[in-house]
Short mmCIF file of C-alpha atoms and ligand atoms in Angstrom, two decimals:
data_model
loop_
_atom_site.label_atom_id
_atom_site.label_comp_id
_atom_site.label_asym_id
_atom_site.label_seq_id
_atom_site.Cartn_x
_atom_site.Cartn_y
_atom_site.Cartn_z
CA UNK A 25 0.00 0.00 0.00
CA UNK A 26 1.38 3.25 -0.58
CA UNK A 27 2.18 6.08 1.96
CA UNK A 28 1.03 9.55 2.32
CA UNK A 29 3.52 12.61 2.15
CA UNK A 30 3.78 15.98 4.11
CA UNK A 31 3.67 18.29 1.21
CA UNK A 32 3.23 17.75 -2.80
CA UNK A 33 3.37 20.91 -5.15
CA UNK A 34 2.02 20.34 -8.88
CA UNK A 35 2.31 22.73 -11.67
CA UNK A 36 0.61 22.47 -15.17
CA UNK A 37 0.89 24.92 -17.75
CA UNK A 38 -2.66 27.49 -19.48
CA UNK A 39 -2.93 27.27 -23.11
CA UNK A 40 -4.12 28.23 -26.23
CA UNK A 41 -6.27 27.22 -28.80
CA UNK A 42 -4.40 27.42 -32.63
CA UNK A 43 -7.82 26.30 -34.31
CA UNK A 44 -10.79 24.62 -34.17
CA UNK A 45 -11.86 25.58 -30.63
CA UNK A 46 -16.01 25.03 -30.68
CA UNK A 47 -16.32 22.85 -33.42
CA UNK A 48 -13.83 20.22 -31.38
CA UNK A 49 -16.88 20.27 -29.12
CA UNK A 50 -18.97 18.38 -31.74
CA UNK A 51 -16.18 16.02 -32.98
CA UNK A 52 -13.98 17.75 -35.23
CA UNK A 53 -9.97 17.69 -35.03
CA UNK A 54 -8.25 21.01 -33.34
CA UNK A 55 -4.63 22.21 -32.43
CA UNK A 56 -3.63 23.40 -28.99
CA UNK A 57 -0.33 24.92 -27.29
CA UNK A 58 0.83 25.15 -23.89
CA UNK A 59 1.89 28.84 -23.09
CA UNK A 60 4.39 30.08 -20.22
CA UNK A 61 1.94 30.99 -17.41
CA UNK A 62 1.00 28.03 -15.03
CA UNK A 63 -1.47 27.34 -12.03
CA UNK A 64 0.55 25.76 -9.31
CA UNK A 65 -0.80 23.92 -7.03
CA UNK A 66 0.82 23.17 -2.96
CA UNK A 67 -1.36 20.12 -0.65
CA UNK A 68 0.49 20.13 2.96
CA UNK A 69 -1.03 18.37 5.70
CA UNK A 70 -3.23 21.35 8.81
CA UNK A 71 -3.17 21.16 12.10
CA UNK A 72 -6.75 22.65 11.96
CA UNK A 73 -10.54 21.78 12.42
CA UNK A 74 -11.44 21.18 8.42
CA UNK A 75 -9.44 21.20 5.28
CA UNK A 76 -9.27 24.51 3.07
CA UNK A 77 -9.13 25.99 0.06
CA UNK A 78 -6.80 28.79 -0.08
CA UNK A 79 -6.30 30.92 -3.38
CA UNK A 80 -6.20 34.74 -4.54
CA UNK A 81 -6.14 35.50 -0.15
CA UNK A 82 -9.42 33.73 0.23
CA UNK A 83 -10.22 30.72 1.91
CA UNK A 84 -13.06 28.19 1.61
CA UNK A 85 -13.62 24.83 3.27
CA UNK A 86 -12.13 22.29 0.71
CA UNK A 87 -15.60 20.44 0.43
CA UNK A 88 -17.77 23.52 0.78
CA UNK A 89 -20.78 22.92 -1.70
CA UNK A 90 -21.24 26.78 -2.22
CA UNK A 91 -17.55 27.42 -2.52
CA UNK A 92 -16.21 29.69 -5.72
CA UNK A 93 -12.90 27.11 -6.26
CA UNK A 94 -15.30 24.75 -7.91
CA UNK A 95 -12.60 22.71 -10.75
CA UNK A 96 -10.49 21.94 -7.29
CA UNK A 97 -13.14 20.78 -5.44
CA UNK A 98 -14.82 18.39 -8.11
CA UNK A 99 -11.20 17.12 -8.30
CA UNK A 100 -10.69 16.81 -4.71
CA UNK A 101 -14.03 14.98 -4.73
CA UNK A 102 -13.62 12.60 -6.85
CA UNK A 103 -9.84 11.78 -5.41
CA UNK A 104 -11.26 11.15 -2.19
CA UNK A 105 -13.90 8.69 -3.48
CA UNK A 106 -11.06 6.82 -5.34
CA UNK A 107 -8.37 7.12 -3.12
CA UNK A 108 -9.58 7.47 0.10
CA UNK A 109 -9.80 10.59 2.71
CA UNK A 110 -5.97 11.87 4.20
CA UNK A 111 -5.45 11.17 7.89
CA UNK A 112 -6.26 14.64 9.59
CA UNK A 113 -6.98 18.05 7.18
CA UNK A 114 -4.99 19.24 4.78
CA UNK A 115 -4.22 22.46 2.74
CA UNK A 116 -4.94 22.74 -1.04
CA UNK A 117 -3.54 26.19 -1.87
CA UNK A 118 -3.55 27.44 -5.55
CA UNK A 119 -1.54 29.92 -6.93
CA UNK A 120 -2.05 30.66 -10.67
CA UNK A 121 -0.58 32.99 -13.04
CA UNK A 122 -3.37 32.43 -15.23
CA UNK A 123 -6.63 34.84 -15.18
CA UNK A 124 -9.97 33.31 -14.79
CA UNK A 125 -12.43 33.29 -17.28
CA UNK A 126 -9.45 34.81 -19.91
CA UNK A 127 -9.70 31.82 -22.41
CA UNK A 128 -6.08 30.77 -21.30
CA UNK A 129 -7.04 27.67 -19.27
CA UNK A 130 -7.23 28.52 -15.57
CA UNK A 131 -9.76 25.60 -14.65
CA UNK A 132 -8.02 23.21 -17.06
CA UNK A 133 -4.27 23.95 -15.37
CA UNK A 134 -5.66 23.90 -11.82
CA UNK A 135 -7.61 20.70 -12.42
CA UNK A 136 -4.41 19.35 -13.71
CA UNK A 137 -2.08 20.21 -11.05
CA UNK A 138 -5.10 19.18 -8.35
CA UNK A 139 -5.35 15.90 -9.37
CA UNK A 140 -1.84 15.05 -9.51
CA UNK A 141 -0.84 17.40 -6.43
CA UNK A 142 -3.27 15.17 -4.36
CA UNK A 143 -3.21 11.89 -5.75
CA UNK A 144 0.20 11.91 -4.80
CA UNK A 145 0.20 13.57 -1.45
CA UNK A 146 -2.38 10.08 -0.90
CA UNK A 147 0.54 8.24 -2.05
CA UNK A 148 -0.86 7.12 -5.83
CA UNK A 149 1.29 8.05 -8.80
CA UNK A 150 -1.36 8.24 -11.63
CA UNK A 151 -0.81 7.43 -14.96
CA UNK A 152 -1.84 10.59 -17.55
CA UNK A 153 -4.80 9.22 -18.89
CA UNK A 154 -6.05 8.81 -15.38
CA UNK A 155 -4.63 12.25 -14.50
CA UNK A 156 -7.01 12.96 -17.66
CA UNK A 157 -9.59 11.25 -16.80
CA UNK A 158 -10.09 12.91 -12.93
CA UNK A 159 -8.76 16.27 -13.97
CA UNK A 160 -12.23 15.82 -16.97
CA UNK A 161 -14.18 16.11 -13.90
CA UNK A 162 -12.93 19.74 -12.97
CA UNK A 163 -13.18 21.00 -16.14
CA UNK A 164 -17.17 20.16 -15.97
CA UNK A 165 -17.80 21.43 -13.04
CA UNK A 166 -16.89 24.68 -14.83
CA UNK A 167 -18.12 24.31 -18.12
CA UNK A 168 -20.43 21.82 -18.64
CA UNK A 169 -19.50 19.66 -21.74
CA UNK A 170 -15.64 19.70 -22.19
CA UNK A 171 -13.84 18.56 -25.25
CA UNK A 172 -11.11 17.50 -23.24
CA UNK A 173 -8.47 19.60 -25.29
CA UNK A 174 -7.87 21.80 -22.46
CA UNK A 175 -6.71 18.95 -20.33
CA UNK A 176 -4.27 17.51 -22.34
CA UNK A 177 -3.01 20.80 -23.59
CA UNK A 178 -2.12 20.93 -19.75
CA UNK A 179 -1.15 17.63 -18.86
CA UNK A 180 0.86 17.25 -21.68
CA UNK A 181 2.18 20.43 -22.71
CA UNK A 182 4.12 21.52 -26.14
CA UNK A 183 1.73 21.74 -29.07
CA UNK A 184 -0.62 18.53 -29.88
CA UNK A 185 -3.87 17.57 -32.58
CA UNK A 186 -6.81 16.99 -30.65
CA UNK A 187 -10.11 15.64 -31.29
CA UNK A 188 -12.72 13.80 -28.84
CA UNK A 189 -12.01 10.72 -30.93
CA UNK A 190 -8.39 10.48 -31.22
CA UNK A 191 -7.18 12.15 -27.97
CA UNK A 192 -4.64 14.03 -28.08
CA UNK A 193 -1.27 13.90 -30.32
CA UNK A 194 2.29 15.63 -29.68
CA UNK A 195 3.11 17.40 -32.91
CA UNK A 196 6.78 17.74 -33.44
CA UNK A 197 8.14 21.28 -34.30
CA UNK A 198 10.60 21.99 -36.55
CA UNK A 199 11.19 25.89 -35.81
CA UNK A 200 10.74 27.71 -33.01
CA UNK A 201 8.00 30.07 -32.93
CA UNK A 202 6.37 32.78 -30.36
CA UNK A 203 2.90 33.91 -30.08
CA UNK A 204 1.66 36.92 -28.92
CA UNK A 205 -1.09 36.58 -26.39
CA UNK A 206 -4.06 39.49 -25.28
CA UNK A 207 -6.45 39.14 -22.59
CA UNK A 208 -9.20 41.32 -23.46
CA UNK A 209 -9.76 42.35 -19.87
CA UNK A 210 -13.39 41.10 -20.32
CA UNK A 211 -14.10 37.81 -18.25
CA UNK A 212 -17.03 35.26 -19.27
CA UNK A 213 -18.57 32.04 -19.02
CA UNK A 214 -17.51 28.87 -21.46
CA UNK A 215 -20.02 26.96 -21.00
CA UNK A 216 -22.66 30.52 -21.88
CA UNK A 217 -20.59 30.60 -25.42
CA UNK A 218 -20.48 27.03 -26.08
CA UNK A 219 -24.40 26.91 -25.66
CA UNK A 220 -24.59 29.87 -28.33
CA UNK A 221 -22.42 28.40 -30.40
CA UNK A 222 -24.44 24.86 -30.03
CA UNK A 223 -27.75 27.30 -30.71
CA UNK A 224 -26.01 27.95 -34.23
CA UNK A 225 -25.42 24.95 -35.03
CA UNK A 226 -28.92 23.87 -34.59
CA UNK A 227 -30.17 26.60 -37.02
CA UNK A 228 -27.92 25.98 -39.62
CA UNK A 229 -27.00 22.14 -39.17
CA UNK A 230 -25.71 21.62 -42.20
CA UNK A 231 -23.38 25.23 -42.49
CA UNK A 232 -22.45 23.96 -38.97
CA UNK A 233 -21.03 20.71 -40.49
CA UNK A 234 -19.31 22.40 -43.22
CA UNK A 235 -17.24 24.49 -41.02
CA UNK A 236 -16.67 21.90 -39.01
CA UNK A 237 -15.11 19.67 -41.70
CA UNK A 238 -13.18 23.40 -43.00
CA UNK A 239 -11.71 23.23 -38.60
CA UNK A 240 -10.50 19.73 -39.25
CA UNK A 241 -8.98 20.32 -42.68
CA UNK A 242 -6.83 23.40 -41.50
CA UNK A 243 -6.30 21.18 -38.04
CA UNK A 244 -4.59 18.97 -40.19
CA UNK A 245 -2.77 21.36 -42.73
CA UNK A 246 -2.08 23.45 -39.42
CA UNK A 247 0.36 20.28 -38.74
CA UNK A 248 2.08 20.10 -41.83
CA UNK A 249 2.62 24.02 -42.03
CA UNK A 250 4.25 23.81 -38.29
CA UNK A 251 6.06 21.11 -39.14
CA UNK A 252 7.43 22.23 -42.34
CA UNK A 253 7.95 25.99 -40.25
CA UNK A 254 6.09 27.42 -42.80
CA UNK A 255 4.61 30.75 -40.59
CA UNK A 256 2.79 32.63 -43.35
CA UNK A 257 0.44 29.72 -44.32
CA UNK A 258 0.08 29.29 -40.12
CA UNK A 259 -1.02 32.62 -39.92
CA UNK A 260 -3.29 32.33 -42.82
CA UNK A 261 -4.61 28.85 -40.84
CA UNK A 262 -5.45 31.12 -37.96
CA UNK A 263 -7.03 34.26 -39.66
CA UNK A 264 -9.58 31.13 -41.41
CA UNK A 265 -10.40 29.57 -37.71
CA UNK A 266 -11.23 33.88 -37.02
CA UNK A 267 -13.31 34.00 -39.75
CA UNK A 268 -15.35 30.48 -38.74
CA UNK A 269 -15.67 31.47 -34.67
CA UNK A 270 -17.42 34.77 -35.97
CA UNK A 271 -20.02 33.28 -38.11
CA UNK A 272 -20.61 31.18 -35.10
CA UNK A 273 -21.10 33.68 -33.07
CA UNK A 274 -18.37 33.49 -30.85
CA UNK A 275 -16.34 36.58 -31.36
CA UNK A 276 -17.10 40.14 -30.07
CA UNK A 277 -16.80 44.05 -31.83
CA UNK A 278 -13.98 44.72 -29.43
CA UNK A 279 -12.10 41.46 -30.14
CA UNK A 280 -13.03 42.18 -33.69
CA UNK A 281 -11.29 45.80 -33.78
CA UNK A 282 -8.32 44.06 -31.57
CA UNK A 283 -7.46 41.29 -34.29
CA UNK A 284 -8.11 43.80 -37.71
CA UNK A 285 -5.47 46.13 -35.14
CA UNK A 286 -3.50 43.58 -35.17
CA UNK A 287 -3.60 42.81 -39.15
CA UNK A 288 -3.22 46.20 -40.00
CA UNK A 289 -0.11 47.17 -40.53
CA UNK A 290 1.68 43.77 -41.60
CA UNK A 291 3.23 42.66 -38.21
CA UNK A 292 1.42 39.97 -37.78
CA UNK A 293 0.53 36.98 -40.27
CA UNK A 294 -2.36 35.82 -38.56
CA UNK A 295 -4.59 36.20 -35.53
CA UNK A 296 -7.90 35.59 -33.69
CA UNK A 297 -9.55 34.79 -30.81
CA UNK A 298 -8.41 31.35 -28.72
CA UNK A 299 -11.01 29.31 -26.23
CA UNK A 300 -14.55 30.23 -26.39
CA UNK A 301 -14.18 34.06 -27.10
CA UNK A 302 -17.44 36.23 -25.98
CA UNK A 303 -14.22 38.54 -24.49
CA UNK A 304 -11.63 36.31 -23.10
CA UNK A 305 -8.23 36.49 -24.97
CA UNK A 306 -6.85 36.66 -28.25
CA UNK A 307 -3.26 35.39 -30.23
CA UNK A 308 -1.33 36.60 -32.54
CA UNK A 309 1.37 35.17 -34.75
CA UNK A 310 4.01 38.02 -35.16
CA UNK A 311 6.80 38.45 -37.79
CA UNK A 312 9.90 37.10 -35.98
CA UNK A 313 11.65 41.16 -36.14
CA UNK A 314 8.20 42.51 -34.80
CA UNK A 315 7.68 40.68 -31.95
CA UNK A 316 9.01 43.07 -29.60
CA UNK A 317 7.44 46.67 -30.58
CA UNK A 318 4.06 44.78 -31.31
CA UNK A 319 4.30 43.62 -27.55
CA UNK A 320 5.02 47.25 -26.29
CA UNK A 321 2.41 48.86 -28.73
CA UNK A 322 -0.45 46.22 -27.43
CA UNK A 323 0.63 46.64 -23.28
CA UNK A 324 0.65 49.62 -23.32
CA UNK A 325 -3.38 49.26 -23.87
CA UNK A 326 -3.90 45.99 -22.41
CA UNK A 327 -2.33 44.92 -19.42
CA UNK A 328 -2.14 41.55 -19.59
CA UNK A 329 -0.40 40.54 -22.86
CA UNK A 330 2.70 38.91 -23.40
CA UNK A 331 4.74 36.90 -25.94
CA UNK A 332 4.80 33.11 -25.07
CA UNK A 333 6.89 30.45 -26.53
CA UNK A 334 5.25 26.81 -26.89
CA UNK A 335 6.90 25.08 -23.52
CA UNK A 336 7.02 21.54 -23.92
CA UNK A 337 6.75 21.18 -20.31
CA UNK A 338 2.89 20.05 -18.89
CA UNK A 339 2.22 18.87 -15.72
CA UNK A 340 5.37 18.78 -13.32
CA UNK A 341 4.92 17.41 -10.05
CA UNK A 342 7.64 17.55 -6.91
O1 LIG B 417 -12.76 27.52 -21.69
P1 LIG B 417 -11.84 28.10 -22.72
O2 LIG B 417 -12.20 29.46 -23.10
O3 LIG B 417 -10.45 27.93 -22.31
O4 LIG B 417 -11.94 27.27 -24.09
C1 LIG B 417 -12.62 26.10 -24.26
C2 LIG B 417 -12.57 25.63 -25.69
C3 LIG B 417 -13.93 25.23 -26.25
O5 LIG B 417 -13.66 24.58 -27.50
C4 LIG B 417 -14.82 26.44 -26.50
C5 LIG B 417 -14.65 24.25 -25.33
C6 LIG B 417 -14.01 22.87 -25.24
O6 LIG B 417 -14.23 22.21 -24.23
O7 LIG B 417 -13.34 22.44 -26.18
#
C-alpha cells in the first residue's frame, strides 16, 4: 500500500487554442499549445478543524458545496472517493498565473495540477490518462461539456492535434515560434458561449457541419505548415479559424477591432480569438523582427499581454 507525504506541489501549464476551438466540441480535429503561465498547485497536511481551500487571499472549506474554487473541489471529490480521505486536514492552496475566465485555461491547469498534487500527497502516482480522466471532472464542473483539449493541452504540454475521438497527439516542431497573447480584460462564461455556439449549429446544421469539416482540414494542414515551419500559411490557418468562430457567433466588436489592429499594418501573419471568445483572450502570430514593438504597442493598452513560446513542459509534479 502506498504512503502519504507531508507536502506535494504540482504545476501544469494554461494554453491556447491554434484552431478549431467550438467545433472540437462536436467532434472535429483542433490544435492546442501550452503557453508560459501556469497554475501551481501546494497540498500540505493542517493542524486545523477542516481542510481549506486557499487561493487569490481567500479561503473556503475544501468540500464547501457553495464554494467559488469549484474545478479543485470536483477534483478533490472525486480523489477522495477513489483514493480514500488523508489522515487529519490538509491544505490545497492554488496559486495561478493564469486569469480566470481569460480563455487561457485557468480551470483546465488547476484541475491538472489538483489531481496530480493530491493523488500523490495520498501516495498514488497516476498514470496521464487517469490524470485525464479525474482532472475531466474539474473542467465540468466549470463548463459543462468539455472537449477534453484543455486537459491535455495541460497535462501534456508543447503543441498537440486533438479531437474527442483520437485524444490528443504531440506534434513535433521543426522551428521555433512565439505567439503573442491578449487578454481582453473582459471575463465570461464557457459553458454561456459554447451553448450559443451549439444554438447555431442547430439553425444551420448543415453550415455547422461544413465548417466543421473546413476546422478539421486546416487542423490537419495546421500540422504540416508547423512542421514544415512554414509561418505565413500558419497565420493564414489562424485568420480562417477567425473568420469560422465569428459566423458562429463566438467573437465580439472589441475582439473584432483588436485582431483587424493587429492585421493592419503587416506585423502579424495571422490572428484571432483562442477558447470560447465572448471577451476572453486573443493570439497573434508576429513576424519574428516585430515581436518586440508589437508587444510594447499592445501593453501599453492591455495589461495583460505577453509573448509566449510553446513550452514543452505540462504537468510537473515535486
Ligand atoms: O474555456 P476556454 O475558453 O479555455 O476554451 C474552451 C474551448 C472550447 O472549445 C470552446 C470548449 C471545449 O471544451 O473544447
Amino acid at each position: 500500500m502506498s504512503s502519504s507525504r507531508n507536502k506535494v506541489t504540482a504545476s501544469a501549464p494554461g494554453k491556447v487554442i491554434i484552431i478549431g476551438e467550438h467545433f472540437v466540441v462536436h467532434g472535429s480535429y483542433a490544435v492546442a499549445a501550452a503557453i508560459d503561465k501556469r497554475a501551481t498547485v501546494t497540498v500540505s497536511k493542517e493542524n486545523a478543524p477542516e481542510s481549506v481551500i486557499l487561493s487569490q487571499g481567500q479561503k473556503e472549506a475544501l468540500l464547501d458545496d457553495h464554494g467559488k474554487f469549484s474545478a479543485a473541489r470536483s477534483v478533490a471529490r472525486r480523489i477522495f472517493e477513489e483514493f480514500g480521505q488523508p489522515d487529519g486536514s490538509i491544505s490545497l492552496e492554488i496559486d495561478s498565473e493564469i486569469p480566470l475566465g481569460s480563455g487561457l485555461g485557468s480551470s483546465a491547469a488547476v484541475s491538472v495540477a489538483t489531481t496530480a498534487a493530491l493523488a500523490k500527497f495520498l501516495g498514488h502516482d497516476l498514470t496521464n490518462e487517469k490524470i485525464a480522466e479525474i482532472s475531466a471532472i474539474g473542467e465540468m464542473s466549470v463548463h459543462g461539456n468539455p472537449s477534453g483539449i484543455d486537459t491535455a493541452a495541460s497535462l501534456y504540454g508543447g503543441m498537440i492535434l486533438f479531437s474527442r475521438k483520437t485524444g490528443a497527439k504531440p506534434i513535433p516542431l521543426n522551428r521555433a515560434f512565439q505567439l503573442l497573447v491578449v487578454y481582453s480584460g473582459q471575463a465570461r462564461s464557457t459553458s454561456e458561449l459554447v451553448a450559443k455556439v451549439n444554438k447555431k449549429r442547430t439553425e444551420f446544421p448543415s453550415t455547422f457541419a461544413h465548417l466543421s469539416d473546413a476546422s478539421s482540414f486546416a487542423s490537419l494542414e495546421l500540422v504540416d505548415a508547423l512542421t514544415s515551419g512554414d509561418l505565413p500559411y500558419l497565420g493564414a490557418l489562424m485568420n480562417l479559424g477567425q473568420a469560422s468562430l465569428s459566423w458562429a457567433g463566438a467573437s465580439t466588436e472589441d475582439l473584432d477591432h483588436l485582431i483587424e489592429d493587429l492585421l493592419s499594418d503587416e506585423s502579424c501573419f495571422g490572428a484571432k480569438l483562442t477558447g470560447a471568445g465572448g471577451g476572453g483572450s486573443i493570439i497573434a502570430l508576429p513576424k519574428p523582427d516585430r515581436v518586440e514593438v508589437l508587444l510594447k504597442r499592445i501593453s501599453a493598452k492591455y495589461d495583460f499581454s505577453f509573448i509566449s513560446s510553446i513550452p514543452q513542459h505540462g504537468l510537473r509534479c515535486e
